Coordinates of C-alpha atoms and ligand atoms in Angstrom, one line a residue:
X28 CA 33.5 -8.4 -28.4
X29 CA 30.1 -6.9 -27.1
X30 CA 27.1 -7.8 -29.5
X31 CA 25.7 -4.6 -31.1
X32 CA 21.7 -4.5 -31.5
X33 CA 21.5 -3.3 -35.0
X34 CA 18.3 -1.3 -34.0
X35 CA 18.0 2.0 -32.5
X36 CA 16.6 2.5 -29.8
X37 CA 13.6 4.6 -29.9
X38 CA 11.2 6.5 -27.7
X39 CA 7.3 7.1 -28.1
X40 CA 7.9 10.5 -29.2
X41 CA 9.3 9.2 -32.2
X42 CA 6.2 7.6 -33.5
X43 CA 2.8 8.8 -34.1
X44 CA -0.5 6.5 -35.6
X45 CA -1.8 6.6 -38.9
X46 CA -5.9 6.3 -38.9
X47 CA -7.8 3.7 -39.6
X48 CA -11.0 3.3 -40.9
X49 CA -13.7 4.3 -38.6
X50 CA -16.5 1.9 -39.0
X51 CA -20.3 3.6 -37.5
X52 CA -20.3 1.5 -34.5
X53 CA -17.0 2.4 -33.8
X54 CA -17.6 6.0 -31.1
X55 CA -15.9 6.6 -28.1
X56 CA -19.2 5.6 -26.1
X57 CA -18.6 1.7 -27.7
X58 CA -15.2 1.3 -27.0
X59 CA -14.3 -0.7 -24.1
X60 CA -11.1 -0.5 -21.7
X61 CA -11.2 -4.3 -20.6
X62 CA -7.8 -5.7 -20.3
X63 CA -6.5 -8.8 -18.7
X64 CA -4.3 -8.1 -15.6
X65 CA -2.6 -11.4 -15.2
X66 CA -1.6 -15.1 -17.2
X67 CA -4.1 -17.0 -19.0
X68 CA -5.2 -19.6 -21.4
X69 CA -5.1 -18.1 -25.0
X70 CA -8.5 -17.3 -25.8
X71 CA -10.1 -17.7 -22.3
X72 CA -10.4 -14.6 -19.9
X73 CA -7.7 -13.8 -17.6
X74 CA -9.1 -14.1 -13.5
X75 CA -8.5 -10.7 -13.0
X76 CA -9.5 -8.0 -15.8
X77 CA -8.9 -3.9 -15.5
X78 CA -11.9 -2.1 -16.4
X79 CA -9.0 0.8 -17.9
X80 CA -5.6 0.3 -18.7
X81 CA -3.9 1.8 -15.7
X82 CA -1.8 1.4 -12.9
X83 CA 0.2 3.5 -10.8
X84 CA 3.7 3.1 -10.1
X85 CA 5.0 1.1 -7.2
X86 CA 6.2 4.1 -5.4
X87 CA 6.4 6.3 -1.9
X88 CA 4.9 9.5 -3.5
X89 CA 2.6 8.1 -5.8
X90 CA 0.4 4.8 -4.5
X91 CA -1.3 6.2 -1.5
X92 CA -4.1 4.1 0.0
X93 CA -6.7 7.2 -1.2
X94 CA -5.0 7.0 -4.7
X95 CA -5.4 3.4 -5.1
X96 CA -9.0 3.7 -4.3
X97 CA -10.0 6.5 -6.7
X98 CA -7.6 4.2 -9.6
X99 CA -9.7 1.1 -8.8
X100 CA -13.1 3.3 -8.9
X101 CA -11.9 4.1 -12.4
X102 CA -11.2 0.5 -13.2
X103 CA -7.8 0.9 -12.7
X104 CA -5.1 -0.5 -10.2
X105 CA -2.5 0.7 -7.7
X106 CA 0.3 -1.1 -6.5
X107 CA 1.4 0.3 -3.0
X108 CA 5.0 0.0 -2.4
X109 CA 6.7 -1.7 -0.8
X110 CA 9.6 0.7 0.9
X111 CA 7.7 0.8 4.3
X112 CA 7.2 -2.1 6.9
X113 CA 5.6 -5.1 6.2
X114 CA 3.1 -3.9 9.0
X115 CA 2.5 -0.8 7.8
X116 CA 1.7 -2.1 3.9
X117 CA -0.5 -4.6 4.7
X118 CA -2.2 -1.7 6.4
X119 CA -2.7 0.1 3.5
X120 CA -4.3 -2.8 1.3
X121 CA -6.7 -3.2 4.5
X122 CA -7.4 0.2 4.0
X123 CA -8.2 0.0 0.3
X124 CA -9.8 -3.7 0.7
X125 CA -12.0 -2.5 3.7
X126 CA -13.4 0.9 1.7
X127 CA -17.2 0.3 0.4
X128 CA -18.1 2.5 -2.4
X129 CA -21.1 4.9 -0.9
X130 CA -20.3 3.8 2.8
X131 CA -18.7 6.2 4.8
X132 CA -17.2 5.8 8.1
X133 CA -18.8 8.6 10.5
X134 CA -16.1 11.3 11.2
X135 CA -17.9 13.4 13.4
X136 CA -19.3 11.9 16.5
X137 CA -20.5 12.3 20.1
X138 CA -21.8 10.8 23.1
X139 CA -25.4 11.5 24.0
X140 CA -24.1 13.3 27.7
X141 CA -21.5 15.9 25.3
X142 CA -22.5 19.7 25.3
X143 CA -24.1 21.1 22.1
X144 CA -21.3 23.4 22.3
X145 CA -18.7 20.4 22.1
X146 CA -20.4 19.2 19.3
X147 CA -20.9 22.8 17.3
X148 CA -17.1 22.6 17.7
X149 CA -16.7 18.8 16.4
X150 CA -18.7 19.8 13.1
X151 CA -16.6 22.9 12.5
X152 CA -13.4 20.6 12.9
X153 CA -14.9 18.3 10.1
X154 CA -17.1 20.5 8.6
X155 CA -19.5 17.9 8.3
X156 CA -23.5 18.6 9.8
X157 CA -24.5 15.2 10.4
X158 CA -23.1 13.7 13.8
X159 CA -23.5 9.8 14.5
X160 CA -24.4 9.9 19.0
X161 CA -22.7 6.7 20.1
X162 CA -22.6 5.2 23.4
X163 CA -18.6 6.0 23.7
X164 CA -18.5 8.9 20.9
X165 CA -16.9 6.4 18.3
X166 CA -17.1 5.7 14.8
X167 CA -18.0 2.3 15.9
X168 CA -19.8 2.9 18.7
X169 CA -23.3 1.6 19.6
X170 CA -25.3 4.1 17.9
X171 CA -28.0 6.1 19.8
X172 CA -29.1 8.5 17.3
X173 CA -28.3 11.1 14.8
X174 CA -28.0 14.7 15.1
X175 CA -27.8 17.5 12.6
X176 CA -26.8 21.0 12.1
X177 CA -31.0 21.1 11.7
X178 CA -31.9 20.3 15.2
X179 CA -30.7 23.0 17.2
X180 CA -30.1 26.8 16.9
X181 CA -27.1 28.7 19.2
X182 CA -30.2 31.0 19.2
X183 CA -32.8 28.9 20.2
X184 CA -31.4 26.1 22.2
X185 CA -29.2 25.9 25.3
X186 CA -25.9 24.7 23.9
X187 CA -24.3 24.1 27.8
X188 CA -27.1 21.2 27.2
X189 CA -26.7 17.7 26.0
X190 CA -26.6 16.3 23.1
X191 CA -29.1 13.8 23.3
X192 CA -32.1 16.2 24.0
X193 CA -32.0 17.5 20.3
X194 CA -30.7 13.6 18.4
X195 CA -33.3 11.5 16.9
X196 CA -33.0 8.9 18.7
X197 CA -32.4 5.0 17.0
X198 CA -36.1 4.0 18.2
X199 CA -37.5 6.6 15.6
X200 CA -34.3 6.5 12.8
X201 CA -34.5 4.3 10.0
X202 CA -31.1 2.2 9.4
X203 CA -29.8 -1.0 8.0
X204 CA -28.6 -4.2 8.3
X205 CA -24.6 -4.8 7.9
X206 CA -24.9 -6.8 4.6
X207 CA -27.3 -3.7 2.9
X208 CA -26.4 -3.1 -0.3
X209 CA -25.1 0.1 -1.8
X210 CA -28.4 0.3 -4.4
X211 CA -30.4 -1.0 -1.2
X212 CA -29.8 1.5 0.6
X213 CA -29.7 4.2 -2.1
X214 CA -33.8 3.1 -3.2
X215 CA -34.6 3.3 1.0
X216 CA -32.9 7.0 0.7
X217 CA -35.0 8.1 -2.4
X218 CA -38.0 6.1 -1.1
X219 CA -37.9 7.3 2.4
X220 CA -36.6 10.9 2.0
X221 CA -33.9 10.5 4.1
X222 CA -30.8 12.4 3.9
X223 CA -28.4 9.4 5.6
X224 CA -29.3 5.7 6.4
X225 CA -26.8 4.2 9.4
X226 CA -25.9 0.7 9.0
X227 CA -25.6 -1.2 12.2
X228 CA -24.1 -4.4 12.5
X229 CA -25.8 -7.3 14.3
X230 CA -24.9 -5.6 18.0
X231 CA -26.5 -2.3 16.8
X232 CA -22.7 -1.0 16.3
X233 CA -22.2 1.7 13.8
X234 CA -20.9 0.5 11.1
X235 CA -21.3 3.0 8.6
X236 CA -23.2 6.1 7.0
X237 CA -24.9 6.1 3.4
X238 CA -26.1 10.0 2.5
X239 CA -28.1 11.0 -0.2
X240 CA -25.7 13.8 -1.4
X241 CA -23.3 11.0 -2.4
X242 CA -26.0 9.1 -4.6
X243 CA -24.5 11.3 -8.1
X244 CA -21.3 10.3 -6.9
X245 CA -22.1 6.7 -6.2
X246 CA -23.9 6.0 -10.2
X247 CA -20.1 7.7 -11.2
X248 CA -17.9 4.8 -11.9
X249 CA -19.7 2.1 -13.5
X250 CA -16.3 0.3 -14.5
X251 CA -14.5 0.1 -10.9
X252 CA -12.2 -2.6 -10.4
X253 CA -13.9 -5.1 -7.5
X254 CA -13.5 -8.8 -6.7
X255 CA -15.8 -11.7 -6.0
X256 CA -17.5 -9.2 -2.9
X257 CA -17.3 -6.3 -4.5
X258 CA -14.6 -5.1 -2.7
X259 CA -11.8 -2.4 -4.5
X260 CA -8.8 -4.4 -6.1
X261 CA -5.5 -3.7 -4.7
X262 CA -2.0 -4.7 -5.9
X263 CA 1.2 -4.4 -3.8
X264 CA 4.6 -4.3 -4.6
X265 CA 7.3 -6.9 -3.0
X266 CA 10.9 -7.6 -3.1
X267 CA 13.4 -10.0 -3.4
X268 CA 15.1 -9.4 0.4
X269 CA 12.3 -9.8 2.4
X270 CA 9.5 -11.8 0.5
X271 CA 8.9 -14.6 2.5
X272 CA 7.7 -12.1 5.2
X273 CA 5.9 -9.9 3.1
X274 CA 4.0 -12.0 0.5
X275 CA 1.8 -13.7 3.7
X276 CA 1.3 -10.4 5.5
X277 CA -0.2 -9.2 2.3
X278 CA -2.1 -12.3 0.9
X279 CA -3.9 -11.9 4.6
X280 CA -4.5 -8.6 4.2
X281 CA -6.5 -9.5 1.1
X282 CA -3.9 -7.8 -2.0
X283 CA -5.4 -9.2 -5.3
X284 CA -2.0 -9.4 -7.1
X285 CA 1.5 -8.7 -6.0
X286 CA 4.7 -7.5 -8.6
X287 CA 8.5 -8.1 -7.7
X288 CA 9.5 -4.3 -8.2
X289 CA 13.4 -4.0 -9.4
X290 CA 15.1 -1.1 -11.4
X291 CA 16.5 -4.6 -13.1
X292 CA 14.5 -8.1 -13.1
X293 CA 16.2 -9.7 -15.6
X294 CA 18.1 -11.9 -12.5
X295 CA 18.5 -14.9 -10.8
X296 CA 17.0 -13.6 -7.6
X297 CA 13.6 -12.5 -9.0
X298 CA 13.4 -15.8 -10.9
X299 CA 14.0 -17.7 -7.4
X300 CA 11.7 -15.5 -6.0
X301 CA 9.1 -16.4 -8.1
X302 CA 9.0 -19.8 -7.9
X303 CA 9.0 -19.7 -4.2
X304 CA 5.7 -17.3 -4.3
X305 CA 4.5 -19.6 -7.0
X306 CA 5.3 -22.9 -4.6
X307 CA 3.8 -21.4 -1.4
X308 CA 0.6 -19.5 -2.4
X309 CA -0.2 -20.5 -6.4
X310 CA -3.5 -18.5 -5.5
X311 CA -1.7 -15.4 -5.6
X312 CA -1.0 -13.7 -9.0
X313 CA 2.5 -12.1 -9.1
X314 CA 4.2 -10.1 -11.6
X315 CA 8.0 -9.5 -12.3
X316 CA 10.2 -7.2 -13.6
X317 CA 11.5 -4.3 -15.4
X318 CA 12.9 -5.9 -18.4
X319 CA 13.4 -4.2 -21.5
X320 CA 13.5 -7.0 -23.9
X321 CA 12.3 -10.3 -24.8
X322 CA 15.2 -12.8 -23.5
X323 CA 14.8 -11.3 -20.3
X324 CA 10.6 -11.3 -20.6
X325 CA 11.0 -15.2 -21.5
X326 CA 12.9 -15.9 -18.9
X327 CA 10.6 -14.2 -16.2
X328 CA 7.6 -15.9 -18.2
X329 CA 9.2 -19.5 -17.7
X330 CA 10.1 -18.9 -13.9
X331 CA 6.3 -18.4 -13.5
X332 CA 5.7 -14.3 -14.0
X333 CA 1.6 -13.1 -14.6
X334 CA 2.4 -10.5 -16.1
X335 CA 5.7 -8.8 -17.0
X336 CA 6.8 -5.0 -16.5
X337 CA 8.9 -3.2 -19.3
X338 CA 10.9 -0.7 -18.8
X339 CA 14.3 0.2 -17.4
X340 CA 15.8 3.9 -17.4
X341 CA 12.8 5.9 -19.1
X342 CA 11.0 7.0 -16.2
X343 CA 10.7 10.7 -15.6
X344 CA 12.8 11.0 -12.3
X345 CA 15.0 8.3 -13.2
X346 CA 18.8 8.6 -13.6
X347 CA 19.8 5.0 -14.1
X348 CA 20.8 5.6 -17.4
X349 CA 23.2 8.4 -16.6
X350 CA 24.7 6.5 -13.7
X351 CA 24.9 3.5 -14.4
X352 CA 24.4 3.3 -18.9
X353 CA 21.7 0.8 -18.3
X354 CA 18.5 0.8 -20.1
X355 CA 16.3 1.1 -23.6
X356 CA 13.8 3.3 -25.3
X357 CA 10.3 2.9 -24.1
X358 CA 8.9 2.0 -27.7
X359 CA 11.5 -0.3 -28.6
X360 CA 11.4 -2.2 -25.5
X361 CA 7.6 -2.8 -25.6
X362 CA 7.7 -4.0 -29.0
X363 CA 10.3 -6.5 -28.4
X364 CA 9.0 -8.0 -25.0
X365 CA 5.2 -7.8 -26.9
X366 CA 6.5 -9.8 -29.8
X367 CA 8.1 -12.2 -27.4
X368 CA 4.7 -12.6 -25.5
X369 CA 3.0 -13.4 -28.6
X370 CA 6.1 -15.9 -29.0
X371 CA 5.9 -17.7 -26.0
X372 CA 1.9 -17.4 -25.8
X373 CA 2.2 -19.3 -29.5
X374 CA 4.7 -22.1 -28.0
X375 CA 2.9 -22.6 -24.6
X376 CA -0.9 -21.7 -25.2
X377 CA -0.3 -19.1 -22.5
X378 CA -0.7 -15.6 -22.5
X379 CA 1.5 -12.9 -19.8
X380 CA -0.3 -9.4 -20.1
X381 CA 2.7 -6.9 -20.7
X382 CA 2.9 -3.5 -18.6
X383 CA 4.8 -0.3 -20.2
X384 CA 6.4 1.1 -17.0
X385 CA 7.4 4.7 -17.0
X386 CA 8.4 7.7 -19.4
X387 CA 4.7 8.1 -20.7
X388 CA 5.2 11.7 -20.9
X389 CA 1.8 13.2 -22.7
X390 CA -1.4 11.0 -23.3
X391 CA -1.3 10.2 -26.9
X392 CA 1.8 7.7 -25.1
X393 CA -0.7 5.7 -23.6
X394 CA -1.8 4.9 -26.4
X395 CA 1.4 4.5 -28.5
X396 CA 2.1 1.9 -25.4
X397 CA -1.1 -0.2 -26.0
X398 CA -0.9 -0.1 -29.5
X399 CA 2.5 -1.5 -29.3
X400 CA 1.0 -4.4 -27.5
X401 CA 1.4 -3.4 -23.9
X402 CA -1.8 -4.4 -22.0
X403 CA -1.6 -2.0 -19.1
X404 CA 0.4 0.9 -18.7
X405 CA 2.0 2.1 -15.4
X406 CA 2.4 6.0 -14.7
X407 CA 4.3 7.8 -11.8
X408 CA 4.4 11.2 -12.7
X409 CA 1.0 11.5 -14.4
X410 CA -0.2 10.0 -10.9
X411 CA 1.8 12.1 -8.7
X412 CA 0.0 15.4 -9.8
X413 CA -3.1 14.7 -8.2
X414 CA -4.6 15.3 -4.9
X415 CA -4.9 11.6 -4.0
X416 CA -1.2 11.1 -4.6
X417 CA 1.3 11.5 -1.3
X418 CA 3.6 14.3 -2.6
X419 CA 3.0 18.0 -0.4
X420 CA 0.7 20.6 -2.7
X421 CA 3.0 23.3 -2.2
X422 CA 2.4 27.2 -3.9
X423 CA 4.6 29.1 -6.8
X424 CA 4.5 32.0 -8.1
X425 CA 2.8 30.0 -11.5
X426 CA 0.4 28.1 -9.5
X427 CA 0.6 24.8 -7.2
X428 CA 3.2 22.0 -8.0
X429 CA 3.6 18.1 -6.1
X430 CA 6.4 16.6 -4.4
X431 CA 7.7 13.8 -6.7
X432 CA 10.6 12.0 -6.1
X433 CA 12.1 8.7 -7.0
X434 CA 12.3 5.1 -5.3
X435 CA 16.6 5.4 -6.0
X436 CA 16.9 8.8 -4.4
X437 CA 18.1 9.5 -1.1
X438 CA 15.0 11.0 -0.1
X439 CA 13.6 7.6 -1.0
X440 CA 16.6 5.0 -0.5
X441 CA 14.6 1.6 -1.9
X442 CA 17.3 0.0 -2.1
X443 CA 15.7 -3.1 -2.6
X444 CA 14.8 -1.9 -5.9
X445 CA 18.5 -1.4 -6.8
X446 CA 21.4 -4.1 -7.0
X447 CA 24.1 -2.0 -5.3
X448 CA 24.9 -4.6 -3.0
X449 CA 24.3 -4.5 0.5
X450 CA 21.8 -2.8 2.4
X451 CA 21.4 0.7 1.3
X452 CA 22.4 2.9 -1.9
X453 CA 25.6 3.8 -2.5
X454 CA 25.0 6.4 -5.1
X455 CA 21.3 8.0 -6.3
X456 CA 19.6 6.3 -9.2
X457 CA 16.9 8.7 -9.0
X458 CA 15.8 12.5 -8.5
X459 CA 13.6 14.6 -6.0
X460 CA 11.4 17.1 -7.7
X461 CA 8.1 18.7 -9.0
X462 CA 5.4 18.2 -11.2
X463 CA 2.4 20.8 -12.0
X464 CA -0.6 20.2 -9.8
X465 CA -3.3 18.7 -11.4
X466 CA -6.3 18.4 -8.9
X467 CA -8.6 15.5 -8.4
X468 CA -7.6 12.0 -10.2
X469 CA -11.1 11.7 -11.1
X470 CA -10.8 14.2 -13.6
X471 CA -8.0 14.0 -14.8
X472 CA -8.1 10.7 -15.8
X473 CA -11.4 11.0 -17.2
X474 CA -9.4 13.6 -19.7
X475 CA -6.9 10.7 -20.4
X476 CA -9.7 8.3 -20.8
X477 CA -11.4 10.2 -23.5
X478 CA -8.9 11.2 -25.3
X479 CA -7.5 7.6 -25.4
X480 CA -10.9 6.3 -26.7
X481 CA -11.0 8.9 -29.3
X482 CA -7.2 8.3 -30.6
X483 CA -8.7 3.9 -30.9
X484 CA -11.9 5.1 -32.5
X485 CA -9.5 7.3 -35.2
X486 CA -7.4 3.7 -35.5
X487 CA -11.2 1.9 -36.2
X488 CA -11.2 0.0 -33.0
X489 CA -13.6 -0.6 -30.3
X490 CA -11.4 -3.0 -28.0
X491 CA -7.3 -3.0 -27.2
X492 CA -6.6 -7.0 -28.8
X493 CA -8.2 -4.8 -31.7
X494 CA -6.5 -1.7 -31.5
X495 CA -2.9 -4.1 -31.0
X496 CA -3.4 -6.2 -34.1
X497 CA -4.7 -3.6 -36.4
X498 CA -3.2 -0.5 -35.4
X499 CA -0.4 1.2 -37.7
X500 CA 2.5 3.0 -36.5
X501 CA 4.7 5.6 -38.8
X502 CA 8.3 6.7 -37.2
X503 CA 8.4 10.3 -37.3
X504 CA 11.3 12.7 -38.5
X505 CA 12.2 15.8 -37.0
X506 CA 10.8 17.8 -39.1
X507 CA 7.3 16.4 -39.3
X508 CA 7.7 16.6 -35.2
X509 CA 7.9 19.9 -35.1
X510 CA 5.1 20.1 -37.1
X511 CA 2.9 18.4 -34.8
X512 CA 3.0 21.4 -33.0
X513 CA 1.3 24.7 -33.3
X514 CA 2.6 26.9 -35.5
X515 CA 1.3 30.3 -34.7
X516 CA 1.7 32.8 -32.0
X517 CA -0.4 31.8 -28.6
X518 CA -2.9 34.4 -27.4
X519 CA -1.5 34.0 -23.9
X520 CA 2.6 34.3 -24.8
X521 CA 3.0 38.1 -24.9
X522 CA 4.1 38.9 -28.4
X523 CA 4.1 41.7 -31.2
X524 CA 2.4 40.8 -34.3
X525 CA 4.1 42.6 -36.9
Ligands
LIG23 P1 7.2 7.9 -14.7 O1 5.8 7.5 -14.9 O2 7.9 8.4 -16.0 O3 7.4 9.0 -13.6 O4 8.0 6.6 -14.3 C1 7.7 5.9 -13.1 C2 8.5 4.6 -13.1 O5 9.9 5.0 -12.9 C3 8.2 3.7 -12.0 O6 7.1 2.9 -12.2 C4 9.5 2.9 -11.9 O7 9.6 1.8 -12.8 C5 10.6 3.9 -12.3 N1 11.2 4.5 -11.1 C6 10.8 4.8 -9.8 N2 11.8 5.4 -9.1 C7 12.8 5.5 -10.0 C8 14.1 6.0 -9.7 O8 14.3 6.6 -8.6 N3 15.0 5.9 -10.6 N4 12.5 5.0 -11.2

């Protein structure tokens, strides 16, 4: 006979957090996001830290090159998936590896014999005023000068003439060297009163363009996620069909962690998998998962796991359940695999960081999740609402919604995520829908962020080991849900007030 779990299985929404006391240093400007990304020594640091607990999910509409790039900014981490060529993902990591904070490649360009004309007609394609003159009208060409929206007037000037009478040319621009830094080259703007430094590399190549407007932007993110050179961290997401292939293309391409992505990891295939990633390239940290409990979290843990994803069934486009009865409440499957962590970490000396993946459906979650012991949560649908994600912005009659499907529907058909068997799915596992717009991820997840901060500062923490061990959690009843709500008529729902 099957075994019963005599626990229910329980979502987020059915707990809330009872404060704690709030020492005075404890304010939202004192608490500190760290969190260890990947296995380590108990008590030591792990080699790769988030500067904020996030990462985005593993998925076609959600881990866009630009998306991973704002997440690192803001200390977090994107996986990009893995349902496109090998080719074309390690593309993508290049992209995120090879973006420098402050640097920007030159979008509008010309060649010093081009019309003014062509190149009033360049800047209202880009709507940029600052054109780089190369000697072949590249972004990487050797640069001549620069020319700007100040230099001529239609009114003034002949625009049938060429661009290089009105450029200043290289001889008179200040620029830099290749290896200038971003705070370099910020001091020479400021000290020189320049509005945009070219860098050059040693050929006199354009490299790239620093401009003063993007100084405020530049001081923005104080917490980005960067390697040993500074450069953005990037994660990718692998299988277990074509690994071998796709793990080398990847390391090359720089990725600073992989994660075996599967609706179900609790297998034989991921655990072989594993070990061969862990035999070929032990440089490499690689997660595995979704599990939902802590058998299944040992087991990945032993065949050589960094970190471990929870989560099977709960994620907001997700049908598995339905289809195929499969999976476990988000709250009770974090605190099992986190109380196994803290199992194993005892027996071994080693700690595996623990990600809640999926079915965060307001903020305060995020929270529930890290107090639960998660050390990183993953989101899909929270990411997929901003403009950095890869969904459509599409108009209603309410506003503007995303695109925002799953990795097990047909629109997606991963189905090397799913054990169907075979090549290809058989039946859906996942939906294709909408979520409400929610403009830049910069701002958004600043919301998250403080309100996050604020919810540990109310539990008297100032870090997340703190806010895990000390943090108390009440189970909620219906009735005291519904009071968690407002209880008065909305000034915007059109109403009589009798
Ligand atoms: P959510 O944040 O609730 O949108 O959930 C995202 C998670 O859902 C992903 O990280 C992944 O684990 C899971 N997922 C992705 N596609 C599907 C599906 O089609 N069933 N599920």
């Amino acid at each position: 006979m099957a075994q019963v779990i005599a626990e229910v299985s329980r979502t987020f929404n059915e707990f809330l957090l009872l404060p704690n006391r709030t020492r005075t240093d404890c304010s939202p400007a004192t608490v500190d996001l760290r969190t260890p990304l990947v296995r380590h020594l108990a008590g030591e640091r792990s080699a790769i830290e988030l500067g904020s607990p996030f990462t985005s999910a593993i998925m076609q509409a959600v881990s866009t090159p630009d998306l991973a790039i704002a997440l690192a900014r803001n200390g977090g981490l994107s996986f990009l998936h893995h349902n496109q060529s090998v080719q074309d993902q390690a593309a993508a990591v290049r992209q995120v590896k090879n973006f420098k904070a402050g640097f920007v490649t030159s979008d509008t360009n010309v060649r010093p014999d081009d019309t003014l004309s062509h190149l009033v007609s360049v800047m209202r394609r880009t709507g940029h005023s600052t054109a780089a003159v190369t000697h072949d009208g590249t972004a990487t060409g050797r640069l001549l000068g620069l020319v700007t929206s100040r230099d001529f007037h239609p009114q003034r000037h002949d625009l049938d003439g060429p661009v290089a009478g009105r450029m200043t040319a290289i001889a008179e621009l200040p620029h830099a060297e290749a290896d200038t830094t971003l705070s370099e080259a910020n001091a020479r703007l400021w000290d020189q009163r320049l509005d945009c430094l070219p860098v050059l590399g040693t050929d006199g190549h354009l490299q790239y363009l620093v401009f003063r407007s993007d100084y405020a932007d530049n001081k923005r993110f104080p917490n980005q996620a960067v390697d040993a050179e500074k450069r953005l961290r990037v994660g990718a997401g692998v299988n277990t069909h074509d690994y071998q292939e796709r793990v080398p293309a990847l390391l090359e391409a720089g990725a600073d962690a992989l994660c075996f992505d599967s609706s179900d990891g609790y297998s034989d295939w991921q655990a072989q998998a594993l070990s061969w990633v862990k035999k070929h390239y032990p440089e490499i940290p690689v997660g595995g998962g979704n599990v939902v409990d802590g058998e299944a979290f040992t087991f990945l843990a032993e065949a050589g796991a960094d970190f471990v994803k929870v989560g099977v069934g709960g994620g907001s486009i997700c049908i598995t359940r339905d289809q195929k009865g499969i999976g476990r409440g988000q709250a009770s499957a974090v605190l099992d695999v986190a109380a196994a962590r803290d199992a194993f970490c005892e027996r071994t000396g080693e700690y595996v960081p623990i990600c809640s993946d999926g079915g965060l459906v307001h903020d305060y979650h995020v929270a529930l999740a890290l107090a639960m012991g998660a050390d990183f949560v993953m989101m899909g649908r929270y990411f997929a609402r901003f403009d950095q994600a890869a969904g459509a912005k599409l108009p209603t009659r309410d506003g503007f919604v995303k695109e925002y499907w799953g990795e097990g529907s047909n629109r997606a058909r991963n189905w090397q995520r799913y054990g169907q068997g075979g090549q290809g799915l058989i039946f859906e596992e996942g939906v294709d829908g909408y979520v409400p717009y929610a403009g830049d991820l910069n701002e958004g997840l600043a919301t998250t962020i403080a309100k996050l901060k604020t919810t540990m500062v109310s539990c008297g923490s100032v870090t997340l080991p703190e806010f895990q061990s000390t943090a108390r959690l009440t189970l909620v009843s219906d009735q005291s849900f519904q009071e968690s709500h407002a209880n008065v008529t909305l000034r915007d729902t059109p109403a009589t007030i009798a």
